[in-house]
Short mmCIF file of C-alpha atoms and ligand atoms in Angstrom, two decimals:
data_model
loop_
_atom_site.label_atom_id
_atom_site.label_comp_id
_atom_site.label_asym_id
_atom_site.label_seq_id
_atom_site.Cartn_x
_atom_site.Cartn_y
_atom_site.Cartn_z
CA MET A 1 121.78 78.95 -4.27
CA LEU A 2 121.94 81.78 -2.15
CA GLY A 3 119.19 84.37 -3.06
CA PHE A 4 119.87 88.06 -2.38
CA THR A 5 116.72 90.37 -2.49
CA SER A 6 117.43 93.70 -4.19
CA CYS A 7 116.60 96.48 -2.17
CA SER A 8 113.65 97.99 -3.46
CA LYS A 9 114.73 102.18 -2.81
CA ASP A 10 112.79 104.81 -5.24
CA GLU A 11 115.93 106.53 -6.40
CA ASP A 12 113.57 108.90 -8.11
CA THR A 13 115.38 107.83 -11.91
CA GLY A 14 111.85 108.02 -13.21
CA LYS A 15 111.85 104.48 -14.20
CA GLU A 16 110.15 101.47 -12.78
CA ASN A 17 111.61 99.38 -10.03
CA PRO A 18 112.94 95.83 -11.76
CA THR A 19 110.70 93.11 -11.35
CA PRO A 20 113.04 91.24 -8.57
CA THR A 21 114.36 87.89 -9.93
CA PRO A 22 111.79 85.39 -7.75
CA VAL A 23 113.51 83.75 -5.49
CA GLY A 24 113.59 80.03 -5.33
CA PRO A 25 113.71 77.86 -2.18
CA GLN A 26 116.40 77.56 -0.07
CA ALA A 27 118.34 74.96 2.02
CA LEU A 28 117.17 75.09 5.77
CA ASN A 29 119.48 77.09 7.82
CA LEU A 30 120.13 74.11 9.90
CA GLU A 31 121.21 75.95 13.01
CA ASN A 32 117.63 77.29 13.59
CA TYR A 33 116.35 73.39 14.23
CA LYS A 34 118.79 72.46 16.86
CA ASN A 35 116.64 69.57 18.84
CA GLY A 36 118.82 69.76 21.97
CA SER A 37 120.39 66.39 21.34
CA GLY A 38 124.55 66.04 20.99
CA VAL A 39 127.01 63.45 20.42
CA MET A 40 129.78 61.59 22.80
CA MET A 41 133.15 61.74 21.48
CA GLN A 42 135.21 58.92 22.23
CA THR A 43 138.71 60.55 23.18
CA PHE A 44 140.88 57.85 22.67
CA TYR A 45 141.91 54.75 20.52
CA TRP A 46 143.81 51.75 21.69
CA ASP A 47 147.41 53.09 21.29
CA VAL A 48 147.44 56.77 22.10
CA GLU A 49 151.05 57.49 22.22
CA PRO A 50 152.62 56.92 25.63
CA ARG A 51 153.86 60.36 25.80
CA GLY A 52 152.14 61.99 28.79
CA GLU A 53 150.74 64.33 26.56
CA TRP A 54 147.41 63.42 25.66
CA TRP A 55 145.55 65.41 28.22
CA ASN A 56 146.91 68.75 26.58
CA ILE A 57 145.95 67.12 23.00
CA LEU A 58 142.39 67.09 23.73
CA SER A 59 142.46 70.28 25.36
CA GLY A 60 143.43 71.63 21.97
CA LYS A 61 140.71 70.27 20.38
CA VAL A 62 137.70 71.16 22.78
CA GLU A 63 136.29 74.11 21.32
CA GLY A 64 136.54 72.71 17.89
CA TRP A 65 134.54 69.37 19.40
CA ALA A 66 131.60 71.35 21.19
CA ASP A 67 131.07 73.78 18.12
CA ALA A 68 130.66 70.64 15.55
CA GLY A 69 127.91 69.09 18.18
CA ILE A 70 129.92 67.09 20.56
CA ASP A 71 128.06 67.61 24.15
CA ARG A 72 130.15 64.42 26.13
CA LEU A 73 133.76 63.67 26.35
CA TRP A 74 134.23 59.91 27.35
CA LEU A 75 138.04 60.36 27.97
CA PRO A 76 140.31 56.93 28.72
CA VAL A 77 140.79 55.56 32.34
CA VAL A 78 142.64 58.67 34.33
CA SER A 79 144.47 56.83 37.04
CA LYS A 80 147.28 54.71 37.07
CA GLY A 81 147.46 51.29 36.19
CA GLN A 82 150.43 48.62 36.60
CA SER A 83 151.79 49.42 33.26
CA GLY A 84 152.29 52.85 34.40
CA GLY A 85 153.28 55.37 31.54
CA TYR A 86 152.33 52.51 29.02
CA SER A 87 149.54 52.05 30.51
CA MET A 88 146.12 52.67 28.91
CA GLY A 89 144.21 52.17 32.23
CA TYR A 90 142.38 49.05 32.02
CA ASP A 91 144.85 47.42 34.63
CA PRO A 92 143.97 49.50 37.95
CA SER A 93 146.43 49.91 40.50
CA ASP A 94 145.84 53.08 42.19
CA TYR A 95 142.48 54.73 41.44
CA PHE A 96 143.53 57.98 43.02
CA ASP A 97 146.68 58.65 41.16
CA PHE A 98 145.78 60.90 38.27
CA GLY A 99 149.27 61.37 37.51
CA ASN A 100 150.83 62.89 40.46
CA PHE A 101 152.28 59.70 42.27
CA ASN A 102 155.48 58.31 41.43
CA GLN A 103 154.91 54.77 40.98
CA HIS A 104 154.87 52.12 38.47
CA GLY A 105 157.65 53.81 36.74
CA THR A 106 156.55 56.94 35.97
CA THR A 107 154.28 60.28 37.90
CA LYS A 108 152.22 61.25 34.29
CA THR A 109 150.22 58.59 33.82
CA ARG A 110 149.97 57.42 29.96
CA PHE A 111 148.06 60.83 29.29
CA GLY A 112 149.55 63.32 31.16
CA SER A 113 149.99 64.70 35.01
CA ARG A 114 146.69 65.54 37.01
CA THR A 115 147.17 69.13 36.32
CA GLU A 116 146.73 68.87 32.55
CA LEU A 117 143.51 66.75 33.21
CA GLU A 118 142.15 68.93 35.36
CA SER A 119 142.58 72.04 33.05
CA LEU A 120 141.33 69.61 30.67
CA ILE A 121 137.90 68.98 32.65
CA THR A 122 137.67 72.66 33.11
CA LYS A 123 137.91 73.58 29.44
CA ALA A 124 135.52 70.97 28.84
CA HIS A 125 133.14 72.65 31.34
CA ALA A 126 133.84 75.99 29.96
CA ASN A 127 132.41 74.76 26.63
CA ASN A 128 129.25 73.20 27.76
CA LEU A 129 130.81 69.92 27.66
CA GLN A 130 130.42 67.17 29.99
CA VAL A 131 133.03 64.85 31.22
CA ILE A 132 132.82 60.92 31.17
CA ALA A 133 135.28 58.85 33.28
CA ASP A 134 136.01 55.36 32.25
CA ILE A 135 135.80 53.34 35.00
CA VAL A 136 137.02 49.86 36.07
CA LEU A 137 135.54 48.05 39.09
CA ASN A 138 135.71 44.19 37.90
CA HIS A 139 139.40 43.78 38.62
CA ASN A 140 142.84 45.68 40.16
CA SER A 141 146.54 45.23 38.68
CA GLY A 142 149.82 46.14 39.95
CA GLY A 143 149.65 45.32 43.99
CA GLY A 144 152.41 43.40 45.93
CA GLN A 145 152.66 39.84 46.59
CA GLU A 146 151.35 38.34 50.06
CA PHE A 147 149.98 35.04 51.38
CA ASN A 148 147.03 34.38 50.20
CA PRO A 149 145.12 31.77 52.98
CA TYR A 150 141.95 31.48 50.52
CA ARG A 151 144.16 30.36 47.73
CA ASN A 152 146.86 29.17 49.72
CA LYS A 153 149.75 30.51 47.86
CA GLN A 154 151.17 34.10 46.97
CA THR A 155 148.89 36.64 45.33
CA TYR A 156 149.52 40.00 43.85
CA THR A 157 146.45 41.21 46.31
CA GLU A 158 148.48 43.88 48.60
CA PHE A 159 147.90 47.16 47.58
CA ASN A 160 149.11 50.02 49.90
CA GLU A 161 151.20 52.86 49.85
CA GLN A 162 154.51 50.68 49.07
CA ASN A 163 152.84 48.52 46.76
CA GLY A 164 150.69 50.08 44.02
CA ASN A 165 148.81 52.22 46.07
CA ALA A 166 150.78 55.62 46.70
CA SER A 167 147.49 57.49 47.67
CA GLY A 168 146.65 55.37 50.42
CA LEU A 169 143.37 55.64 49.33
CA PHE A 170 141.24 52.23 48.83
CA ASN A 171 144.46 50.44 50.36
CA ARG A 172 143.30 46.78 49.66
CA SER A 173 144.60 42.80 50.27
CA TYR A 174 143.22 39.57 49.57
CA GLU A 175 139.65 39.72 51.66
CA ASP A 176 138.69 42.48 49.28
CA PHE A 177 139.41 39.65 46.23
CA HIS A 178 137.73 36.62 45.34
CA PRO A 179 137.13 33.73 46.77
CA ASN A 180 137.24 35.39 50.58
CA SER A 181 135.34 34.94 53.70
CA THR A 182 131.96 35.93 51.78
CA HIS A 183 131.99 33.66 48.86
CA GLU A 184 133.76 31.98 46.12
CA SER A 185 133.15 34.43 43.11
CA ASP A 186 130.45 36.45 42.41
CA ALA A 187 127.47 36.67 39.58
CA GLY A 188 129.92 37.66 36.77
CA ASP A 189 132.55 36.25 34.52
CA LEU A 190 136.07 35.66 36.06
CA PHE A 191 138.90 37.85 34.64
CA PHE A 192 142.22 38.62 36.14
CA ALA A 193 140.92 35.89 38.52
CA GLU A 194 143.05 36.23 41.73
CA GLN A 195 142.35 40.10 41.50
CA ASP A 196 138.53 39.93 40.83
CA LEU A 197 137.31 42.27 43.25
CA CYS A 198 134.70 41.39 45.62
CA HIS A 199 131.89 44.36 45.55
CA ASP A 200 129.69 42.40 48.46
CA GLN A 201 132.82 43.03 50.90
CA GLU A 202 131.46 46.55 52.76
CA ARG A 203 134.86 47.95 52.77
CA VAL A 204 135.09 47.16 48.90
CA GLN A 205 131.64 49.28 48.82
CA LYS A 206 132.62 52.32 51.07
CA TRP A 207 135.87 52.54 49.32
CA LEU A 208 134.08 52.45 45.53
CA TRP A 209 131.14 54.56 46.24
CA LYS A 210 129.74 55.05 49.47
CA ASP A 211 132.10 56.92 51.81
CA ALA A 212 133.05 60.57 51.25
CA ASN A 213 136.07 59.98 49.39
CA SER A 214 135.47 56.70 47.74
CA VAL A 215 135.96 56.81 44.03
CA ALA A 216 132.78 57.61 42.91
CA LYS A 217 132.21 60.70 45.01
CA TYR A 218 136.10 61.94 44.68
CA TYR A 219 135.74 61.96 40.89
CA LYS A 220 132.56 63.70 40.89
CA ASN A 221 133.03 66.47 43.56
CA VAL A 222 137.10 66.62 43.56
CA MET A 223 138.13 66.17 39.54
CA LYS A 224 134.40 67.21 38.72
CA PHE A 225 133.30 64.37 36.26
CA ASP A 226 129.80 64.32 35.25
CA GLY A 227 129.16 60.88 34.56
CA TRP A 228 130.44 57.20 33.68
CA ARG A 229 131.36 54.93 30.95
CA PHE A 230 131.84 51.59 33.03
CA ASP A 231 134.24 49.13 31.50
CA TYR A 232 133.44 45.60 31.15
CA VAL A 233 130.34 44.90 33.05
CA LYS A 234 129.75 41.54 32.44
CA GLY A 235 132.05 40.56 35.35
CA PHE A 236 130.08 41.55 38.56
CA ALA A 237 126.50 42.11 39.28
CA PRO A 238 124.38 44.66 38.09
CA TRP A 239 123.13 45.57 41.16
CA VAL A 240 127.21 47.33 41.62
CA LEU A 241 125.88 49.65 39.15
CA LYS A 242 122.37 50.67 40.57
CA ASP A 243 124.38 51.39 44.00
CA TRP A 244 126.90 53.51 42.77
CA MET A 245 124.27 55.50 40.45
CA ALA A 246 122.18 55.91 43.97
CA SER A 247 125.09 57.30 45.46
CA VAL A 248 126.14 59.92 42.88
CA GLY A 249 123.94 59.54 40.06
CA GLY A 250 125.00 61.25 36.43
CA PHE A 251 125.10 59.75 33.10
CA ALA A 252 126.43 56.46 32.56
CA VAL A 253 126.76 53.83 30.32
CA GLY A 254 127.99 49.99 30.35
CA GLU A 255 130.71 47.98 27.86
CA PHE A 256 128.20 45.02 28.30
CA TRP A 257 129.93 43.11 25.26
CA ASP A 258 127.21 41.06 23.70
CA GLY A 259 125.57 41.28 20.17
CA TYR A 260 122.06 40.00 21.28
CA GLY A 261 119.57 42.28 21.65
CA PRO A 262 117.51 40.84 24.35
CA ALA A 263 120.41 40.22 26.41
CA LEU A 264 121.54 44.14 26.52
CA GLU A 265 118.09 45.00 27.24
CA GLN A 266 118.43 42.75 30.43
CA PHE A 267 121.36 44.74 31.50
CA VAL A 268 120.13 48.01 31.20
CA LYS A 269 116.77 46.79 32.98
CA ASP A 270 119.21 45.33 35.68
CA SER A 271 121.56 47.63 36.12
CA GLY A 272 119.03 51.08 35.23
CA ILE A 273 122.34 52.66 33.36
CA ASP A 274 122.37 52.80 29.38
CA ALA A 275 124.10 50.26 27.21
CA PHE A 276 126.71 50.65 24.67
CA ASP A 277 124.40 49.05 21.12
CA PHE A 278 127.16 46.00 19.97
CA ALA A 279 123.93 44.09 18.67
CA CYS A 280 123.16 47.50 16.43
CA PHE A 281 127.62 47.92 15.60
CA TYR A 282 126.99 43.72 14.66
CA LYS A 283 124.33 44.15 12.60
CA MET A 284 125.99 47.03 10.85
CA ASP A 285 128.81 45.21 10.16
CA GLU A 286 126.56 42.41 8.75
CA ALA A 287 124.98 44.68 6.73
CA PHE A 288 127.74 46.45 5.22
CA ASP A 289 130.84 44.15 5.32
CA ARG A 290 129.79 40.77 5.80
CA ASN A 291 126.89 39.85 3.84
CA LYS A 292 125.84 42.98 1.98
CA ASP A 293 122.83 42.76 2.58
CA LEU A 294 120.63 45.70 4.37
CA THR A 295 118.01 43.04 5.68
CA TYR A 296 120.33 42.40 8.26
CA LEU A 297 119.73 46.16 10.09
CA ASN A 298 115.86 45.20 10.39
CA ARG A 299 117.00 42.39 13.08
CA ASP A 300 117.49 42.61 16.98
CA MET A 301 119.13 46.15 18.24
CA LEU A 302 118.90 48.09 21.74
CA ARG A 303 118.10 51.25 20.12
CA LYS A 304 115.12 49.40 18.76
CA SER A 305 113.50 48.52 21.90
CA MET A 306 115.28 50.73 24.17
CA PRO A 307 116.28 53.86 22.19
CA ASP A 308 116.40 56.05 25.46
CA ASN A 309 119.12 53.67 26.95
CA ALA A 310 120.69 52.90 23.43
CA VAL A 311 124.33 54.18 22.93
CA THR A 312 125.43 53.35 19.43
CA PHE A 313 128.74 53.33 17.63
CA VAL A 314 130.53 52.73 14.63
CA ALA A 315 133.91 51.87 16.36
CA ASN A 316 135.89 52.12 18.95
CA HIS A 317 139.49 51.54 20.70
CA ASP A 318 138.90 47.48 21.01
CA THR A 319 137.04 47.14 17.50
CA GLU A 320 140.16 49.16 16.04
CA LYS A 321 142.69 47.42 17.28
CA ASP A 322 145.52 46.05 14.84
CA SER A 323 144.82 42.64 16.35
CA ASN A 324 141.22 42.93 15.86
CA GLN A 325 140.40 43.06 12.27
CA ASP A 326 137.52 41.09 11.68
CA ASN A 327 135.29 42.54 14.03
CA ASN A 328 135.05 46.36 12.88
CA ILE A 329 133.30 48.46 10.04
CA SER A 330 136.03 48.89 6.88
CA TYR A 331 137.00 52.27 6.16
CA ALA A 332 135.04 51.75 2.78
CA ASN A 333 131.69 51.49 4.57
CA LYS A 334 132.41 53.88 7.50
CA MET A 335 130.68 56.38 6.50
CA LYS A 336 127.44 54.51 5.58
CA ALA A 337 127.98 53.43 9.23
CA TYR A 338 128.06 56.68 10.65
CA ALA A 339 124.90 58.10 8.33
CA TYR A 340 122.76 55.18 10.13
CA ILE A 341 123.76 56.09 13.48
CA LEU A 342 123.08 59.69 13.24
CA THR A 343 120.26 59.85 11.72
CA HIS A 344 118.47 57.01 14.25
CA ASP A 345 117.39 57.10 17.49
CA GLY A 346 119.90 56.64 20.18
CA TYR A 347 122.54 58.06 21.87
CA PRO A 348 125.73 58.39 18.64
CA THR A 349 129.66 58.17 19.94
CA MET A 350 131.86 59.48 17.68
CA PHE A 351 135.52 57.75 17.69
CA TYR A 352 138.55 59.95 18.07
CA SER A 353 140.52 58.25 14.90
CA ASP A 354 137.16 58.57 12.75
CA TYR A 355 136.54 62.60 13.36
CA GLU A 356 140.71 63.48 12.98
CA ASN A 357 140.80 61.42 9.73
CA ALA A 358 140.84 64.27 7.18
CA THR A 359 139.49 61.91 4.99
CA PHE A 360 136.16 61.80 7.01
CA GLN A 361 135.70 64.97 8.79
CA LYS A 362 134.10 67.15 6.89
CA GLU A 363 131.37 64.55 6.04
CA LEU A 364 130.63 63.72 9.96
CA LYS A 365 130.18 67.45 11.18
CA GLN A 366 127.49 67.17 8.29
CA LEU A 367 126.22 64.21 9.84
CA MET A 368 126.60 65.58 13.65
CA LEU A 369 124.57 68.71 12.54
CA LEU A 370 122.02 66.51 10.93
CA HIS A 371 122.03 64.60 13.86
CA ASN A 372 121.50 67.36 16.06
CA THR A 373 118.75 69.22 14.18
CA LEU A 374 116.61 67.07 11.52
CA ALA A 375 117.34 63.52 13.21
CA THR A 376 114.11 63.68 15.51
CA GLY A 377 110.39 62.08 15.47
CA SER A 378 108.99 59.04 15.25
CA LEU A 379 111.32 56.17 13.07
CA GLU A 380 109.70 54.69 10.02
CA ILE A 381 111.42 52.41 7.84
CA LEU A 382 110.18 53.14 4.06
CA HIS A 383 111.68 50.57 2.14
CA ILE A 384 114.01 47.99 3.18
CA ASP A 385 115.54 45.17 0.88
CA LYS A 386 119.39 43.78 0.36
CA ASP A 387 120.65 46.67 -1.58
CA GLU A 388 118.30 49.55 -0.36
CA TYR A 389 117.46 51.21 2.90
CA ILE A 390 115.29 54.09 3.29
CA MET A 391 114.49 55.43 6.81
CA LYS A 392 112.27 58.27 7.71
CA ARG A 393 112.22 60.79 10.89
CA SER A 394 108.71 62.04 11.13
CA GLY A 395 110.28 65.67 12.75
CA ASN A 396 107.25 67.73 14.47
CA SER A 397 105.37 70.63 14.63
CA THR A 398 108.46 72.74 13.54
CA ASN A 399 110.77 70.58 12.61
CA PRO A 400 110.88 68.71 8.66
CA GLY A 401 112.42 65.87 9.77
CA LEU A 402 114.36 63.80 7.34
CA ILE A 403 114.64 60.76 4.69
CA LEU A 404 118.31 58.33 5.15
CA TYR A 405 118.46 56.41 1.81
CA ILE A 406 121.38 53.97 1.84
CA ASN A 407 122.40 52.22 -1.21
CA ILE A 408 124.93 49.78 -1.59
CA ALA A 409 124.50 48.65 -5.05
CA ASN A 410 127.13 49.89 -7.63
CA THR A 411 124.88 51.99 -9.63
CA LYS A 412 122.85 55.38 -8.74
CA GLN A 413 119.14 54.13 -7.24
CA ARG A 414 116.04 55.84 -7.48
CA ARG A 415 112.89 55.31 -5.51
CA GLU A 416 109.43 57.07 -4.63
CA ILE A 417 108.48 57.07 -1.37
CA PRO A 418 105.40 58.71 0.37
CA THR A 419 106.51 61.66 2.19
CA SER A 420 104.66 64.38 4.32
CA TRP A 421 106.12 67.55 2.94
CA ASN A 422 103.35 68.06 0.32
CA GLY A 423 104.23 70.51 -2.71
CA LYS A 424 108.13 71.00 -1.42
CA GLN A 425 111.30 71.14 -3.01
CA ILE A 426 113.48 69.05 -1.13
CA MET A 427 117.23 68.49 -1.40
CA ASP A 428 119.51 66.02 -0.59
CA TYR A 429 121.48 67.55 2.70
CA SER A 430 124.50 65.06 2.89
CA THR A 431 125.23 67.16 -0.54
CA LYS A 432 126.19 63.96 -2.14
CA SER A 433 123.09 64.49 -4.71
CA SER A 434 122.73 67.89 -6.58
CA TYR A 435 118.80 66.31 -7.33
CA SER A 436 116.48 68.32 -5.97
CA PRO A 437 112.57 67.25 -6.71
CA THR A 438 109.65 69.03 -6.10
CA VAL A 439 107.16 66.73 -3.78
CA GLY A 440 103.59 65.83 -5.40
CA ALA A 441 100.44 67.05 -3.91
CA ASN A 442 99.78 63.51 -2.69
CA GLY A 443 103.47 63.48 -0.73
CA SER A 444 104.76 61.52 -3.10
CA VAL A 445 108.29 61.81 -4.60
CA SER A 446 110.93 59.87 -6.11
CA ILE A 447 114.72 60.39 -4.19
CA GLU A 448 117.72 58.85 -5.20
CA ALA A 449 121.24 57.61 -3.49
CA PRO A 450 124.81 57.54 -5.17
CA ALA A 451 126.20 54.31 -5.93
CA ASN A 452 127.80 52.38 -2.27
CA SER A 453 126.79 55.56 -0.70
CA TYR A 454 123.76 57.59 0.92
CA SER A 455 121.75 60.63 0.98
CA VAL A 456 119.97 62.75 3.66
CA TRP A 457 116.43 64.40 2.08
CA SER A 458 114.43 67.03 3.78
CA ILE A 459 112.58 69.95 2.32
CA MET A 460 114.10 73.14 1.30
CA GLU A 461 112.38 77.16 1.94
ZN1 ZN B 501 132.05 39.08 45.70
ZN1 ZN B 502 117.11 47.09 -4.48
#
């Protein structure tokens, strides 16, 4: 409802001015309530078309994403992998080939050329977006064969100008992998065992983060990356990340794939970087999909114990793989899960394929706006049972906060709750409900959520 205040100029008609129609409370202009937080966009999915055009496609979307409240872009791995133009980047061969060396059958990477990548990064910065590099430190792939005395056989551990490392930077051989003269293996899981990089080797440390043209410093100072998403951090010891961060700093999040909250906490403490909140992801999957029981949202998550270090998500390139139909949050429940992560604490991630899905985009935009404005202040669960979940963000002296109501019953539900919005008329800013009650003098009010959906309440003024 828009209120137009009539302009009360005396037009000398001799008549009294008509009494202006009283203007009722209106929706808050949310733009006035920016709380300084944003949302990270994961800018790829598992099988992005291998046409070498992805950087240009992303460049075309940067401005729209910035307008929608995105503050960081997590790019797919930017360097050349063993499978060349088909590589998603998790088989790193040459850390310094950004689509500018002809090797593994292609000059461009799956995503494009170095020039196109650099122009994407420049455009993101011009739109005040940070750019996050996906860094694979655990293992390498695509080297040449050499005799490896530690294994007493041929291994693919020779990386030089002729063997998968055309840049000539960080040439490697068997001493840089496990086992070697230092030890048998590192503290992590063995994955790509024969090409499992040894971070205890001084040479490897120098090339990865210590020297001026190390991966870390080159990506930061030459390529202009602002931060890091570390792949498969279970594969090596957390001090590696601490050392990397001491060298270059920036935003950093690790893929510590574990649904157990305390394990994620330990990783954050040991590494000093943030972690994707896999515990939150699995609890949402259990609450919405597997058990249809919202009390699972009461269980351990990283964002509950360490909200400032939890990077929350509803989907990523792995959970949405065709081969992984079980470990994802179903389409029918996705918007409820996004409503959850975009109103709670933790730093939320938006998955490319969800945002770019025309069915979801309008709703996700509104939720991101709510995240960046009213989703602030301390968090309190006002009600939780099998089919209802009601959570309040307190706001602060200049921000009224919000109340999220998730309902997974097949009928609309209402529930009376306490608020600090005494006497104010309230509305559902998700616009799913047109019900707009006035809060009682004691702060109590009845709110509603549509069947199998959610609503997000705050004051009008
Ligand atoms: Zn080692
Ligand atoms: Zn209930």
